[in-house]
Short mmCIF file of C-alpha atoms in Angstrom, two decimals:
data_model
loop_
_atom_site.label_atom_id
_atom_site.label_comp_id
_atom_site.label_asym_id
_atom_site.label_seq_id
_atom_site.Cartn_x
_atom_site.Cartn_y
_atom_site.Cartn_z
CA UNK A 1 0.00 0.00 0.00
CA UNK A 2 2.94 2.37 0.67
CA UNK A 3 4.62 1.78 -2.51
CA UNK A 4 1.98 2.24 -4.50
CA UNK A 5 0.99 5.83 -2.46
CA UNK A 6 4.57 7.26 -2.42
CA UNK A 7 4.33 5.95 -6.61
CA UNK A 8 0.95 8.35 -6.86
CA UNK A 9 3.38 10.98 -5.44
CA UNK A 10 5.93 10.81 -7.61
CA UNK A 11 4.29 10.59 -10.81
CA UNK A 12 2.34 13.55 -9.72
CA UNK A 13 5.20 15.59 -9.00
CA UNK A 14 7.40 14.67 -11.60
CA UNK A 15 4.25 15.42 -14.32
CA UNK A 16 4.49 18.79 -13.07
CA UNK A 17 7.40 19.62 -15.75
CA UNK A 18 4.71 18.36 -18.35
CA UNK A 19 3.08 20.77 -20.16
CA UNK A 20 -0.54 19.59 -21.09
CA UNK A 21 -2.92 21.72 -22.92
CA UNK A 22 -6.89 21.45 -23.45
CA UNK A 23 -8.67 21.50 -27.04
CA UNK A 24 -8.01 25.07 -27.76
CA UNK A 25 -4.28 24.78 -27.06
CA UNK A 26 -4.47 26.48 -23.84
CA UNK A 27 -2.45 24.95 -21.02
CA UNK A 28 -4.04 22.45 -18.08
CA UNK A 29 -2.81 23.08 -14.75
CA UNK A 30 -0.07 20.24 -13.91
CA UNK A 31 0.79 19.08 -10.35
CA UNK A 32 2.88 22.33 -9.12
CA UNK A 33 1.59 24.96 -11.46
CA UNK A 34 -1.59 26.94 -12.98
CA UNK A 35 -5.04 27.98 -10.74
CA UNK A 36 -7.44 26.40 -9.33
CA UNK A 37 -10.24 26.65 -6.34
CA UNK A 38 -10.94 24.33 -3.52
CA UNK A 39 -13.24 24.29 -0.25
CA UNK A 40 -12.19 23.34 3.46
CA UNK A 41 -13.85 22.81 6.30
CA UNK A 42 -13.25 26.36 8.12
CA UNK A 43 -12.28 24.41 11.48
CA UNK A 44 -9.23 23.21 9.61
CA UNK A 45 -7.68 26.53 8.96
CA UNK A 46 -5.28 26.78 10.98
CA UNK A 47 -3.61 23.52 9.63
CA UNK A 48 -4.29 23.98 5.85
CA UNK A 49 -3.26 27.33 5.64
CA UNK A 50 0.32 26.70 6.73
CA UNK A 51 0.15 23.85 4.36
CA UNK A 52 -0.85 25.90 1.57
CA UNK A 53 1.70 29.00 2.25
CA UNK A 54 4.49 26.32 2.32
CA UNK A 55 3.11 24.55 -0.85
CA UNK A 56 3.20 28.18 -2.59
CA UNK A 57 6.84 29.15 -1.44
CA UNK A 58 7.96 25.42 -3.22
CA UNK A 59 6.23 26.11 -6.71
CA UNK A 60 5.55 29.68 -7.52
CA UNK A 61 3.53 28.91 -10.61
CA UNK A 62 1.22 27.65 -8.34
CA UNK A 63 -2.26 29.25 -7.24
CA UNK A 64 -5.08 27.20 -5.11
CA UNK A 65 -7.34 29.79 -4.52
CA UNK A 66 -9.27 28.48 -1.01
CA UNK A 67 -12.92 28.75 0.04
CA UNK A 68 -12.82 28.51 3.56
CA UNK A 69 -16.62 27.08 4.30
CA UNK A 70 -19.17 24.43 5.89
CA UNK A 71 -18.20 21.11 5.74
CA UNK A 72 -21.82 20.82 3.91
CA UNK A 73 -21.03 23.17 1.67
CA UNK A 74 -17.53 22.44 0.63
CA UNK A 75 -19.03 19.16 -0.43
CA UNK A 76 -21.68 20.55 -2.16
CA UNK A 77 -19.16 22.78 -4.29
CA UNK A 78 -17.14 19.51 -4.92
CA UNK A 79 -20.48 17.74 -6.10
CA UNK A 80 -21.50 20.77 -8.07
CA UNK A 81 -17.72 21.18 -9.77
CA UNK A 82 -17.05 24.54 -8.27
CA UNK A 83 -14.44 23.34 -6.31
CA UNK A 84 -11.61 21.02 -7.49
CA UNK A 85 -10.95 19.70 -4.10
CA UNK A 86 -12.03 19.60 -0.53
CA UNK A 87 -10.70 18.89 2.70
CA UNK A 88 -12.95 17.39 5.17
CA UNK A 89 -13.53 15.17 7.87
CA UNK A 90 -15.22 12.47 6.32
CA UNK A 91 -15.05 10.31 3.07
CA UNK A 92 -17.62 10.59 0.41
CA UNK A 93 -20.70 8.82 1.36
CA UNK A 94 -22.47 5.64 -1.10
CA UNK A 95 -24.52 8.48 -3.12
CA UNK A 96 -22.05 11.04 -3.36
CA UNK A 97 -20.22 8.18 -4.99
CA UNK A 98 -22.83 7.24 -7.58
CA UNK A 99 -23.39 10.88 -8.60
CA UNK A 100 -19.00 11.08 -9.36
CA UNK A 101 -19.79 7.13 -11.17
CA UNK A 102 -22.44 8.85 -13.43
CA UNK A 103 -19.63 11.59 -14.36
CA UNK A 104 -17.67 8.77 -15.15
CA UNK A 105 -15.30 10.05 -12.38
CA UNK A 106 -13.25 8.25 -9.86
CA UNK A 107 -12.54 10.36 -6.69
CA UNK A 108 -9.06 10.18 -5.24
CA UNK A 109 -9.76 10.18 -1.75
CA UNK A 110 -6.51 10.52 0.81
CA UNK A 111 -6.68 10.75 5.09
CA UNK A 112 -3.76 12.88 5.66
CA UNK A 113 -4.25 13.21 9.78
CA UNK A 114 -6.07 12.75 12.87
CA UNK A 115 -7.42 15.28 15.19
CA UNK A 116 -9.54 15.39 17.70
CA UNK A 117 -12.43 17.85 18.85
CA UNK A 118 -11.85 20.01 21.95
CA UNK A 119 -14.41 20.88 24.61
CA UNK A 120 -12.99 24.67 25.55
CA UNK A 121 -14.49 26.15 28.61
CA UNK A 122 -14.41 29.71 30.74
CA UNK A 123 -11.78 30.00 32.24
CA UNK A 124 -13.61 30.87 35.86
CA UNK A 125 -15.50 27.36 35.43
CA UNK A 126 -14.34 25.05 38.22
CA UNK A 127 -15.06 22.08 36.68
CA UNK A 128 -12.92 20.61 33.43
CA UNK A 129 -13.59 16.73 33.14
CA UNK A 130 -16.60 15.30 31.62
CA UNK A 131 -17.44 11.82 30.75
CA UNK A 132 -18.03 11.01 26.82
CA UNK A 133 -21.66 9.92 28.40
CA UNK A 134 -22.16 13.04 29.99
CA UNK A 135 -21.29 15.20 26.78
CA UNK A 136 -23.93 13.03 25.03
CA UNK A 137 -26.66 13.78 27.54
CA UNK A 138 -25.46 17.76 27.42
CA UNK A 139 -26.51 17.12 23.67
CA UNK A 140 -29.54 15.62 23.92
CA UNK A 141 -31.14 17.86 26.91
CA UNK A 142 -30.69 15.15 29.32
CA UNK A 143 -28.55 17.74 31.06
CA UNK A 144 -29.30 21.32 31.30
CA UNK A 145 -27.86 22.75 34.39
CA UNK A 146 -24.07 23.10 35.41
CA UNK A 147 -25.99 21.30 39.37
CA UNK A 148 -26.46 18.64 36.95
CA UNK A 149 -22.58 18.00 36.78
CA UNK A 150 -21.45 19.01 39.81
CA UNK A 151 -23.81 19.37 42.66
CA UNK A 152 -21.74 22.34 44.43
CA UNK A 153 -21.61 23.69 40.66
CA UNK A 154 -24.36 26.60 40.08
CA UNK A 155 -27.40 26.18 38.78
CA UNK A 156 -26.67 28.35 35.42
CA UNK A 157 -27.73 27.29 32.61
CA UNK A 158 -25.50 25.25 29.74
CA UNK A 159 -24.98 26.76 26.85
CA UNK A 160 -23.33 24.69 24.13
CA UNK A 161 -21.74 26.84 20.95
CA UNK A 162 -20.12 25.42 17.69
CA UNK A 163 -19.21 27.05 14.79
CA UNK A 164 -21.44 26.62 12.05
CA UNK A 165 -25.36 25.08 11.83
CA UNK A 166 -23.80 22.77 8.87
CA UNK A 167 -20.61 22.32 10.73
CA UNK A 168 -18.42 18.98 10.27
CA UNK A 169 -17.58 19.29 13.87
CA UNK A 170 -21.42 18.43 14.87
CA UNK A 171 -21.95 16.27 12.31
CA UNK A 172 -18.92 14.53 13.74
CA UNK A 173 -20.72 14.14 16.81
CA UNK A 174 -24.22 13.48 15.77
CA UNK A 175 -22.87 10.64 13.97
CA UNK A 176 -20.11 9.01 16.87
CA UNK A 177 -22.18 9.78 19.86
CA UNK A 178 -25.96 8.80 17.73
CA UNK A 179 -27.85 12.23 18.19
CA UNK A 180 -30.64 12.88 16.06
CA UNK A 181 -31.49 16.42 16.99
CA UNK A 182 -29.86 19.21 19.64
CA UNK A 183 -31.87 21.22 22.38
CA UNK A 184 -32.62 24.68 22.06
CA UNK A 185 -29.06 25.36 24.43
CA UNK A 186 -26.91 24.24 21.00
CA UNK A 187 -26.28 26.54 18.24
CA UNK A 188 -23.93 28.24 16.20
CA UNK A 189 -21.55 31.29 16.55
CA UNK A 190 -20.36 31.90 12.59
CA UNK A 191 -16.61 30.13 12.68
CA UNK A 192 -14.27 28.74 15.43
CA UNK A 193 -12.51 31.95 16.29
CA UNK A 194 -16.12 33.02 17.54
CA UNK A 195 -16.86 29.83 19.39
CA UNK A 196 -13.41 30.99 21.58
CA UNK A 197 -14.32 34.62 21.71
CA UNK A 198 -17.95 33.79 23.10
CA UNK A 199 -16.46 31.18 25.34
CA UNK A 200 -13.93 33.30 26.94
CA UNK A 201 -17.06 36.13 28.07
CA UNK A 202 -19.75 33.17 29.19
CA UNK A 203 -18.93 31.20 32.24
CA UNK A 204 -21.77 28.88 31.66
CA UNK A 205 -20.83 28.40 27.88
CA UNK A 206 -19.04 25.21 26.56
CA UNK A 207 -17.33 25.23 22.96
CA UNK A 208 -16.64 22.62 20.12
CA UNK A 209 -14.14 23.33 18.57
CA UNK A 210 -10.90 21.42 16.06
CA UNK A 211 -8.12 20.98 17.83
CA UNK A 212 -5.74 22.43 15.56
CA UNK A 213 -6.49 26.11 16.76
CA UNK A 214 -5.04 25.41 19.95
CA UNK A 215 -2.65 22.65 19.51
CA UNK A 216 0.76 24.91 17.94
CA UNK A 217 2.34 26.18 20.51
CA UNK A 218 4.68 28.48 18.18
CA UNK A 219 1.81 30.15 16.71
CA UNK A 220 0.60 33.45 18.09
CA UNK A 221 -2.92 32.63 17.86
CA UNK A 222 -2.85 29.67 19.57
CA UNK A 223 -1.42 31.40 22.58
CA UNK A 224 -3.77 33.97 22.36
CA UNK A 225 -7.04 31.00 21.97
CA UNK A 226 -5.23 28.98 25.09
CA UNK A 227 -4.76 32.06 27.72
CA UNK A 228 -8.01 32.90 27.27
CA UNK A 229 -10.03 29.53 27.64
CA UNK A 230 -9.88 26.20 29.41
CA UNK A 231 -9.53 23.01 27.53
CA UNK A 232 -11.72 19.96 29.13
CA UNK A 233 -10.74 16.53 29.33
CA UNK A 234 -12.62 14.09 28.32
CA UNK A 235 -12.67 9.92 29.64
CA UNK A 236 -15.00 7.20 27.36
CA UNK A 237 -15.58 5.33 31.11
CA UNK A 238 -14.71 7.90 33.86
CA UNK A 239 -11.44 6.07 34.93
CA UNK A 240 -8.66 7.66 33.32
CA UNK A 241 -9.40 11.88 31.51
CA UNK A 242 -7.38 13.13 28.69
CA UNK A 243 -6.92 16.62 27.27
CA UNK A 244 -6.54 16.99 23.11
CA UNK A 245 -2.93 16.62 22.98
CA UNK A 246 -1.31 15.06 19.97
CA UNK A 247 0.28 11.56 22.02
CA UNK A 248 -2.79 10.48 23.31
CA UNK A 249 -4.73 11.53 19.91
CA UNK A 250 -2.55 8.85 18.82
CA UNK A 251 -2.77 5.95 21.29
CA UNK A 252 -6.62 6.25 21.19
CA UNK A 253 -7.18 7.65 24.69
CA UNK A 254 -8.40 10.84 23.98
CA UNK A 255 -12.36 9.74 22.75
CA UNK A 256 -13.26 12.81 19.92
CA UNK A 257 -10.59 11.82 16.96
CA UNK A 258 -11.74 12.59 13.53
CA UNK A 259 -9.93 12.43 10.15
CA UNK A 260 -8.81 14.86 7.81
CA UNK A 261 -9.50 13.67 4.50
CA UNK A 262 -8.51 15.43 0.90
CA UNK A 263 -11.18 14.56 -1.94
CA UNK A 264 -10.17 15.21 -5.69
CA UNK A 265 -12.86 14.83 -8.54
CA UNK A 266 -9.87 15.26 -11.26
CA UNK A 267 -10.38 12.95 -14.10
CA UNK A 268 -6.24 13.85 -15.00
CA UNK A 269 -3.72 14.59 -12.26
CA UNK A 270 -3.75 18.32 -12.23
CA UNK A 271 -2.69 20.69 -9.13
CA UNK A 272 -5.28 19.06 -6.83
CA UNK A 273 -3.48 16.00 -7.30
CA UNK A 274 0.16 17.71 -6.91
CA UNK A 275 -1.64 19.67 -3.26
CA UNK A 276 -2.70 16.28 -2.24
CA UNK A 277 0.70 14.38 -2.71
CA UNK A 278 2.19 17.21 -0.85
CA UNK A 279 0.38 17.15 2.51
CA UNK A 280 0.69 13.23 2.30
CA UNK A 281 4.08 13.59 1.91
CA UNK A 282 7.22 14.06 3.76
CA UNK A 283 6.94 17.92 3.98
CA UNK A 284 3.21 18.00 4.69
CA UNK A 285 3.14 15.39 6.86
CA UNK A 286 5.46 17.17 9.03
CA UNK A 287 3.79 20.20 9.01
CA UNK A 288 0.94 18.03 10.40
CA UNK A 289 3.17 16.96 13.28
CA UNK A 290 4.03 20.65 13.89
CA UNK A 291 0.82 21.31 14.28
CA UNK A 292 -0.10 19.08 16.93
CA UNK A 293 -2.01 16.98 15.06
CA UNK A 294 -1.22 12.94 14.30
CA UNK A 295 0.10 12.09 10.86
CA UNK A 296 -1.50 9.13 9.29
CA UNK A 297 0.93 8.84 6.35
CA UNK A 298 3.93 8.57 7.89
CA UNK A 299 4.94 7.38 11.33
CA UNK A 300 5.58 8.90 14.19
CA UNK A 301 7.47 8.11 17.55
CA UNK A 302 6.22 8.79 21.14
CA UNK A 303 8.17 9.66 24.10
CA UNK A 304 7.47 8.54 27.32
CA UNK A 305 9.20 10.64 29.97
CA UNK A 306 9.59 9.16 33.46
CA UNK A 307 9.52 12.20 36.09
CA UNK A 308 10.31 9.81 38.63
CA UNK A 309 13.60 10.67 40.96
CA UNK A 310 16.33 8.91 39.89
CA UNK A 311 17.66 8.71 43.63
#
């Protein structure tokens, strides 16, 4: 399976110095040159955006315009063939698949990395550790009150904010945790820089939001998200409660892990082709690891560090 992925790369790449041109004699984009557009998920900003400054800088002829969006809608642009290429957190579904096998095209669909969804609270709220059951009965109504929780908690109100009504995020959820619908408490703040901002002014607010905009500790906004917002942790059976961080993202212990997946409808390999080999490849998948989230096509190596005495 490797050998034929890292093949994929290099024929892409190494097409790039082929010039092909359409019926009128104008030139196709290749792998690392010409224009395109493509849709993201907004949540994965923060990661895609330092993967698409990088990929410019490398080939300066070059130019993915991006339509940061919806998960819905990025799809729908893909299905509609406004965009040339999403990035999501989910693969095409059985009849997104027959509408591309009516086109007579055959997606190329890549996970690139794993990364889990952060509860981020106020940081004046005393209590940071919730049970994966708990979070599902916050999202069905079951729970309401903050008492509910924590019985020397107050009895505010929960409010529960995400980032947008067709977010990936809560479809995420609806989907892992089997939610149907969300109480009145649930809804939407425009993008995940809002979710933070509201967060950081509501003490009885909780926030959903993708770990990569507070998981890169050398970027300014990250700081910025972090010292102004606690992150929860988060335990499937109540034993043993995990924050986001990229090691136990990893080993499975942390329970909200989604993947990052790159969808291409070209029927050719053109510059959607040459963006994905790049963030499955050595340079993007370290710019993954940078970012604090998990690579998936390449491996990585934990440390364990014993902060035991050694006397």
């Amino acid at each position: 399976m490797k050998i034929v992925f890292h093949s994929f790369i290099i024929t892409a790449l190494v097409l790039g110095a082929c010039t092909q041109r359409d019926k009128k004699g104008k030139p196709l984009d290749t792998p690392t040159s010409g224009s395109i557009t493509i849709a993201i998920d907004e949540s994965l900003k923060p990661l895609l955006d330092t993967e698409l400054d990088t990929f410019h800088q490398l080939y300066k002829n070059a130019h993915i315009k991006v339509i940061y969006t919806s998960e819905a809608d990025a799809m729908t642009k893909l299905l509609q063939d406004t965009a040339r290429m999403v990035v999501v957190t989910r693969k095409l579904r059985s009849e997104e698949m027959e509408t591309f096998k009516a086109l007579t095209i055959k997606p190329h669909q890549v996970t690139v990395a794993k990364e889990g969804i952060a509860l981020i609270l106020n940081r004046a709220t005393q209590d940071s550790s919730f049970t994966i059951s708990q979070i599902k009965d916050i999202l069905t109504g079951k729970i309401t009150k903050w008492n509910q929780l924590d019985p020397k908690a107050k009895a505010s109100p929960i409010e529960v904010v995400f980032d947008q009504p067709t977010s990936g995020i809560l479809r995420y959820l609806k989907d892992s945790l089997r939610i149907d619908s969300l109480p009145a408490n649930c809804f939407a703040v425009k993008n995940n820089p809002a979710v933070v901002d509201y967060v950081s002014k509501k003490e009885n607010a909780i926030g959903l939001i993708g770990v990569s905009w507070i998981s890169d500790a050398d970027d300014s906004t990250t700081n910025a998200f972090t010292s102004a917002i606690r992150i929860a942790e988060l335990s499937n059976d109540g034993t043993e409660y995990f924050q986001p961080y990229q090691a136990y993202i990893a080993q499975k212990q942390y329970p909200l892990v989604r993947e990052i997946t790159m969808i291409g409808r070209e029927t050719r390999t053109g510059l959607a082709s040459g963006f994905i080999a790049f963030v499955a490849g050595e340079k993007g998948q370290r710019i993954v690891l940078k970012a604090g989230l998990v690579p998936v096509t390449m491996p990585i190596r934990i440390v364990e560090i014993n902060r035991q005495p050694l006397f």
